[in-house]
Amino acid sequence: MARPVVRPGPRSRLRPVLSQVRIGMLTPWAYRTSVLLGYPAVAVQVALYSVVWRAIYAGHEGEVAGTDVRTAVGYAVLGLTIAGVLNTSPYHSIASRVREGLIGVDLTRPIGLLTQNLAFQTGAVVAALPTVAVGLGTGLVVGGLAPPRSAGAAGWFVVSLLLAFAVSQLTTMLMALASFWTMEVGGINMTFFVVRTFMSGAILPLWFMPDWLRTAAGALPFQASTYTPLSIYFGRPPGGLPAALGVQALWIVVLGGLCAWVWSRARHRVVVQGG
């Protein structure tokens, strides 16, 4: 008599994903000195940006590009905080796994490589949440952070922030997959970091950019990872709230599809090095 086929239940399928999330949470703390030193660095950045923006507005009365000094300083505080959390260091990046030959181990696990990476990065972002307390706390101390304009804006800000996390991680993953074609990705990462930081609006709000540069930034996914949630917080979502959230969701679909397609090509190029 043939034995019935036992299919894994939802809990069994979820267990390895949660395991990767846990590893992602614990791994940064293996470098706890670096993590702890990062907190005062965030505080200093927030304080300095607050000082600089106030100095910029010192010679102007009223608003610049429809933005007063309190909004500009608050944007800088939130921008640095969000970037510090969502753009976490890739301790478990695909590129490093390929270079060290550990990608072969990843391919034997019961969940796919992309799912592993996203789960790990989710844990890494959770581990970076104390940065939020440091950044926002410093912002409150220096008087540079105003509450959202309404409870609705706060709620939609959280929704947009979750979408921003997905956009940020999928964009980073897409760049990391390039390591299957070239194991030396230092130059690619540097270029990616510079473009992402500027075009995402983490440093400078898109509403301060000239029209041509704002149009270019709007055509790239980076703005959906930082500028969109910040603009919602301050009541200035690009194109209105439904359009802003819709663009984020669209980028998630596009980037997710691109990652799946690139991985379908990359998996045939795996060359395991090392022991």
C-alpha positions as a Python dict, from the first residue, in 0.01 Angstrom:
ca = {
    (1, 'M'): (0, 0, 0),
    (2, 'A'): (148, 331, -108),
    (3, 'R'): (227, 576, 166),
    (4, 'P'): (37, 903, 151),
    (5, 'V'): (240, 1205, 47),
    (6, 'V'): (290, 1434, 344),
    (7, 'R'): (307, 1796, 238),
    (8, 'P'): (471, 2048, 469),
    (9, 'G'): (221, 2272, 646),
    (10, 'P'): (236, 2651, 658),
    (11, 'R'): (422, 2645, 989),
    (12, 'S'): (687, 2411, 850),
    (13, 'R'): (739, 2635, 548),
    (14, 'L'): (752, 2946, 765),
    (15, 'R'): (1006, 2810, 1012),
    (16, 'P'): (1316, 2843, 788),
    (17, 'V'): (1210, 3196, 690),
    (18, 'L'): (1180, 3300, 1054),
    (19, 'S'): (1515, 3135, 1119),
    (20, 'Q'): (1676, 3363, 859),
    (21, 'V'): (1506, 3666, 1014),
    (22, 'R'): (1649, 3570, 1353),
    (23, 'I'): (1998, 3526, 1207),
    (24, 'G'): (1964, 3868, 1045),
    (25, 'M'): (1875, 4020, 1382),
    (26, 'L'): (2167, 3858, 1564),
    (27, 'T'): (2444, 3894, 1305),
    (28, 'P'): (2499, 4272, 1338),
    (29, 'W'): (2547, 4227, 1713),
    (30, 'A'): (2842, 4001, 1644),
    (31, 'Y'): (3003, 4337, 1558),
    (32, 'R'): (2850, 4516, 1856),
    (33, 'T'): (3134, 4767, 1888),
    (34, 'S'): (3066, 4890, 1536),
    (35, 'V'): (2691, 4899, 1605),
    (36, 'L'): (2728, 5092, 1929),
    (37, 'L'): (2968, 5342, 1774),
    (38, 'G'): (2713, 5399, 1500),
    (39, 'Y'): (2460, 5546, 1744),
    (40, 'P'): (2661, 5857, 1837),
    (41, 'A'): (2749, 5894, 1468),
    (42, 'V'): (2377, 5915, 1386),
    (43, 'A'): (2321, 6165, 1668),
    (44, 'V'): (2606, 6385, 1546),
    (45, 'Q'): (2477, 6373, 1188),
    (46, 'V'): (2127, 6471, 1294),
    (47, 'A'): (2259, 6758, 1507),
    (48, 'L'): (2489, 6886, 1231),
    (49, 'Y'): (2220, 6869, 962),
    (50, 'S'): (1987, 7063, 1192),
    (51, 'V'): (2251, 7332, 1240),
    (52, 'V'): (2328, 7353, 867),
    (53, 'W'): (1964, 7381, 759),
    (54, 'R'): (1900, 7654, 1012),
    (55, 'A'): (2207, 7837, 881),
    (56, 'I'): (2077, 7805, 523),
    (57, 'Y'): (1745, 7960, 624),
    (58, 'A'): (1908, 8231, 835),
    (59, 'G'): (1924, 8470, 541),
    (60, 'H'): (1567, 8405, 428),
    (61, 'E'): (1236, 8501, 574),
    (62, 'G'): (938, 8276, 528),
    (63, 'E'): (947, 7968, 306),
    (64, 'V'): (1182, 7836, 39),
    (65, 'A'): (1018, 7621, -230),
    (66, 'G'): (709, 7611, -9),
    (67, 'T'): (907, 7478, 288),
    (68, 'D'): (975, 7655, 616),
    (69, 'V'): (1283, 7597, 830),
    (70, 'R'): (1105, 7362, 1072),
    (71, 'T'): (996, 7132, 789),
    (72, 'A'): (1343, 7138, 633),
    (73, 'V'): (1510, 7044, 961),
    (74, 'G'): (1246, 6780, 1037),
    (75, 'Y'): (1294, 6630, 692),
    (76, 'A'): (1669, 6606, 752),
    (77, 'V'): (1615, 6432, 1087),
    (78, 'L'): (1370, 6177, 947),
    (79, 'G'): (1567, 6130, 626),
    (80, 'L'): (1888, 6040, 810),
    (81, 'T'): (1697, 5812, 1048),
    (82, 'I'): (1512, 5623, 774),
    (83, 'A'): (1824, 5587, 561),
    (84, 'G'): (2014, 5456, 864),
    (85, 'V'): (1754, 5183, 918),
    (86, 'L'): (1647, 5080, 567),
    (87, 'N'): (1992, 5101, 411),
    (88, 'T'): (2152, 4863, 658),
    (89, 'S'): (2497, 4719, 594),
    (90, 'P'): (2473, 4397, 386),
    (91, 'Y'): (2645, 4162, 636),
    (92, 'H'): (2493, 3871, 445),
    (93, 'S'): (2501, 4020, 97),
    (94, 'I'): (2479, 3792, -202),
    (95, 'A'): (2802, 3943, -336),
    (96, 'S'): (3004, 3843, -31),
    (97, 'R'): (2850, 3494, -29),
    (98, 'V'): (2947, 3444, -394),
    (99, 'R'): (3301, 3572, -337),
    (100, 'E'): (3358, 3349, -34),
    (101, 'G'): (3208, 3041, -197),
    (102, 'L'): (2929, 3017, 61),
    (103, 'I'): (2659, 3057, -200),
    (104, 'G'): (2668, 2679, -248),
    (105, 'V'): (2550, 2636, 112),
    (106, 'D'): (2268, 2884, 54),
    (107, 'L'): (2146, 2689, -248),
    (108, 'T'): (2101, 2373, -39),
    (109, 'R'): (1863, 2539, 208),
    (110, 'P'): (1489, 2462, 196),
    (111, 'I'): (1398, 2817, 88),
    (112, 'G'): (1505, 3005, -221),
    (113, 'L'): (1804, 3238, -227),
    (114, 'L'): (1598, 3554, -279),
    (115, 'T'): (1365, 3463, 9),
    (116, 'Q'): (1665, 3392, 230),
    (117, 'N'): (1817, 3728, 153),
    (118, 'L'): (1496, 3924, 206),
    (119, 'A'): (1431, 3743, 536),
    (120, 'F'): (1785, 3809, 656),
    (121, 'Q'): (1766, 4177, 564),
    (122, 'T'): (1432, 4203, 744),
    (123, 'G'): (1606, 4085, 1059),
    (124, 'A'): (1893, 4327, 999),
    (125, 'V'): (1646, 4615, 973),
    (126, 'V'): (1478, 4508, 1298),
    (127, 'A'): (1822, 4501, 1463),
    (128, 'A'): (1879, 4857, 1340),
    (129, 'L'): (1559, 4993, 1497),
    (130, 'P'): (1745, 5142, 1798),
    (131, 'T'): (1885, 5386, 1542),
    (132, 'V'): (1532, 5525, 1514),
    (133, 'A'): (1525, 5606, 1884),
    (134, 'V'): (1867, 5773, 1861),
    (135, 'G'): (1782, 5976, 1551),
    (136, 'L'): (1437, 6085, 1661),
    (137, 'G'): (1554, 6148, 2018),
    (138, 'T'): (1833, 6373, 1893),
    (139, 'G'): (1587, 6550, 1665),
    (140, 'L'): (1360, 6624, 1961),
    (141, 'V'): (1653, 6747, 2171),
    (142, 'V'): (1772, 6992, 1903),
    (143, 'G'): (1416, 7099, 1836),
    (144, 'G'): (1419, 6990, 1475),
    (145, 'L'): (1134, 6741, 1463),
    (146, 'A'): (767, 6831, 1435),
    (147, 'P'): (486, 6576, 1471),
    (148, 'P'): (298, 6470, 1156),
    (149, 'R'): (29, 6708, 1038),
    (150, 'S'): (-251, 6465, 1123),
    (151, 'A'): (-319, 6116, 1257),
    (152, 'G'): (-403, 6010, 902),
    (153, 'A'): (-66, 6136, 777),
    (154, 'A'): (106, 5935, 1053),
    (155, 'G'): (-82, 5617, 957),
    (156, 'W'): (-15, 5649, 586),
    (157, 'F'): (347, 5734, 666),
    (158, 'V'): (383, 5393, 836),
    (159, 'V'): (219, 5219, 538),
    (160, 'S'): (451, 5400, 298),
    (161, 'L'): (748, 5314, 517),
    (162, 'L'): (672, 4943, 485),
    (163, 'L'): (650, 4978, 108),
    (164, 'A'): (975, 5177, 115),
    (165, 'F'): (1145, 4888, 295),
    (166, 'A'): (1044, 4649, 16),
    (167, 'V'): (1164, 4890, -255),
    (168, 'S'): (1496, 4945, -77),
    (169, 'Q'): (1570, 4577, -25),
    (170, 'L'): (1468, 4470, -375),
    (171, 'T'): (1684, 4744, -528),
    (172, 'T'): (1983, 4638, -319),
    (173, 'M'): (1924, 4273, -408),
    (174, 'L'): (1909, 4352, -778),
    (175, 'M'): (2248, 4521, -757),
    (176, 'A'): (2392, 4232, -551),
    (177, 'L'): (2290, 3981, -818),
    (178, 'A'): (2545, 4145, -1048),
    (179, 'S'): (2809, 3955, -849),
    (180, 'F'): (2721, 3641, -1046),
    (181, 'W'): (2873, 3807, -1353),
    (182, 'T'): (3157, 3995, -1181),
    (183, 'M'): (3275, 3905, -831),
    (184, 'E'): (3447, 4242, -785),
    (185, 'V'): (3151, 4469, -721),
    (186, 'G'): (3325, 4745, -525),
    (187, 'G'): (3288, 5002, -802),
    (188, 'I'): (2928, 4903, -869),
    (189, 'N'): (2843, 4930, -499),
    (190, 'M'): (3007, 5270, -466),
    (191, 'T'): (2821, 5409, -766),
    (192, 'F'): (2497, 5254, -643),
    (193, 'F'): (2540, 5400, -295),
    (194, 'V'): (2609, 5752, -423),
    (195, 'V'): (2319, 5751, -670),
    (196, 'R'): (2076, 5592, -423),
    (197, 'T'): (2164, 5831, -140),
    (198, 'F'): (2117, 6142, -351),
    (199, 'M'): (1828, 6038, -574),
    (200, 'S'): (1631, 5887, -286),
    (201, 'G'): (1594, 6228, -126),
    (202, 'A'): (1767, 6114, 193),
    (203, 'I'): (1995, 6419, 189),
    (204, 'L'): (1798, 6676, -7),
    (205, 'P'): (1420, 6681, -58),
    (206, 'L'): (1321, 6644, -421),
    (207, 'W'): (1118, 6963, -400),
    (208, 'F'): (1446, 7160, -368),
    (209, 'M'): (1590, 7006, -686),
    (210, 'P'): (1569, 7172, -1029),
    (211, 'D'): (1289, 7044, -1250),
    (212, 'W'): (1507, 6828, -1475),
    (213, 'L'): (1679, 6658, -1180),
    (214, 'R'): (1350, 6607, -996),
    (215, 'T'): (1207, 6446, -1310),
    (216, 'A'): (1509, 6214, -1335),
    (217, 'A'): (1480, 6119, -967),
    (218, 'G'): (1107, 6054, -1009),
    (219, 'A'): (1178, 5806, -1289),
    (220, 'L'): (1405, 5596, -1065),
    (221, 'P'): (1298, 5363, -782),
    (222, 'F'): (1520, 5527, -520),
    (223, 'Q'): (1278, 5809, -438),
    (224, 'A'): (1015, 5548, -345),
    (225, 'S'): (1244, 5423, -67),
    (226, 'T'): (1287, 5750, 122),
    (227, 'Y'): (1133, 6060, -32),
    (228, 'T'): (781, 5919, -66),
    (229, 'P'): (725, 5831, 303),
    (230, 'L'): (886, 6159, 411),
    (231, 'S'): (671, 6362, 175),
    (232, 'I'): (361, 6189, 313),
    (233, 'Y'): (472, 6268, 669),
    (234, 'F'): (498, 6635, 584),
    (235, 'G'): (177, 6642, 384),
    (236, 'R'): (334, 6674, 39),
    (237, 'P'): (298, 6334, -134),
    (238, 'P'): (403, 6357, -500),
    (239, 'G'): (92, 6347, -718),
    (240, 'G'): (-131, 6297, -414),
    (241, 'L'): (-147, 6013, -162),
    (242, 'P'): (-304, 5740, -383),
    (243, 'A'): (-56, 5811, -664),
    (244, 'A'): (243, 5814, -427),
    (245, 'L'): (151, 5479, -271),
    (246, 'G'): (63, 5338, -611),
    (247, 'V'): (408, 5425, -749),
    (248, 'Q'): (570, 5249, -454),
    (249, 'A'): (358, 4938, -510),
    (250, 'L'): (438, 4945, -882),
    (251, 'W'): (811, 4959, -813),
    (252, 'I'): (779, 4659, -580),
    (253, 'V'): (618, 4458, -859),
    (254, 'V'): (872, 4572, -1119),
    (255, 'L'): (1178, 4520, -899),
    (256, 'G'): (1049, 4185, -770),
    (257, 'G'): (999, 4068, -1128),
    (258, 'L'): (1344, 4190, -1230),
    (259, 'C'): (1508, 4014, -934),
    (260, 'A'): (1331, 3688, -1018),
    (261, 'W'): (1430, 3716, -1385),
    (262, 'V'): (1795, 3802, -1313),
    (263, 'W'): (1817, 3520, -1059),
    (264, 'S'): (1675, 3273, -1313),
    (265, 'R'): (1971, 3364, -1536),
    (266, 'A'): (2229, 3394, -1258),
    (267, 'R'): (2165, 3052, -1103),
    (268, 'H'): (2315, 2889, -1413),
    (269, 'R'): (2638, 3083, -1363),
    (270, 'V'): (2712, 2972, -1006),
    (271, 'V'): (3080, 2893, -956),
    (272, 'V'): (3166, 2793, -598),
    (273, 'Q'): (3510, 2902, -480),
    (274, 'G'): (3702, 2822, -168),
    (275, 'G'): (3675, 2521, 61),
}
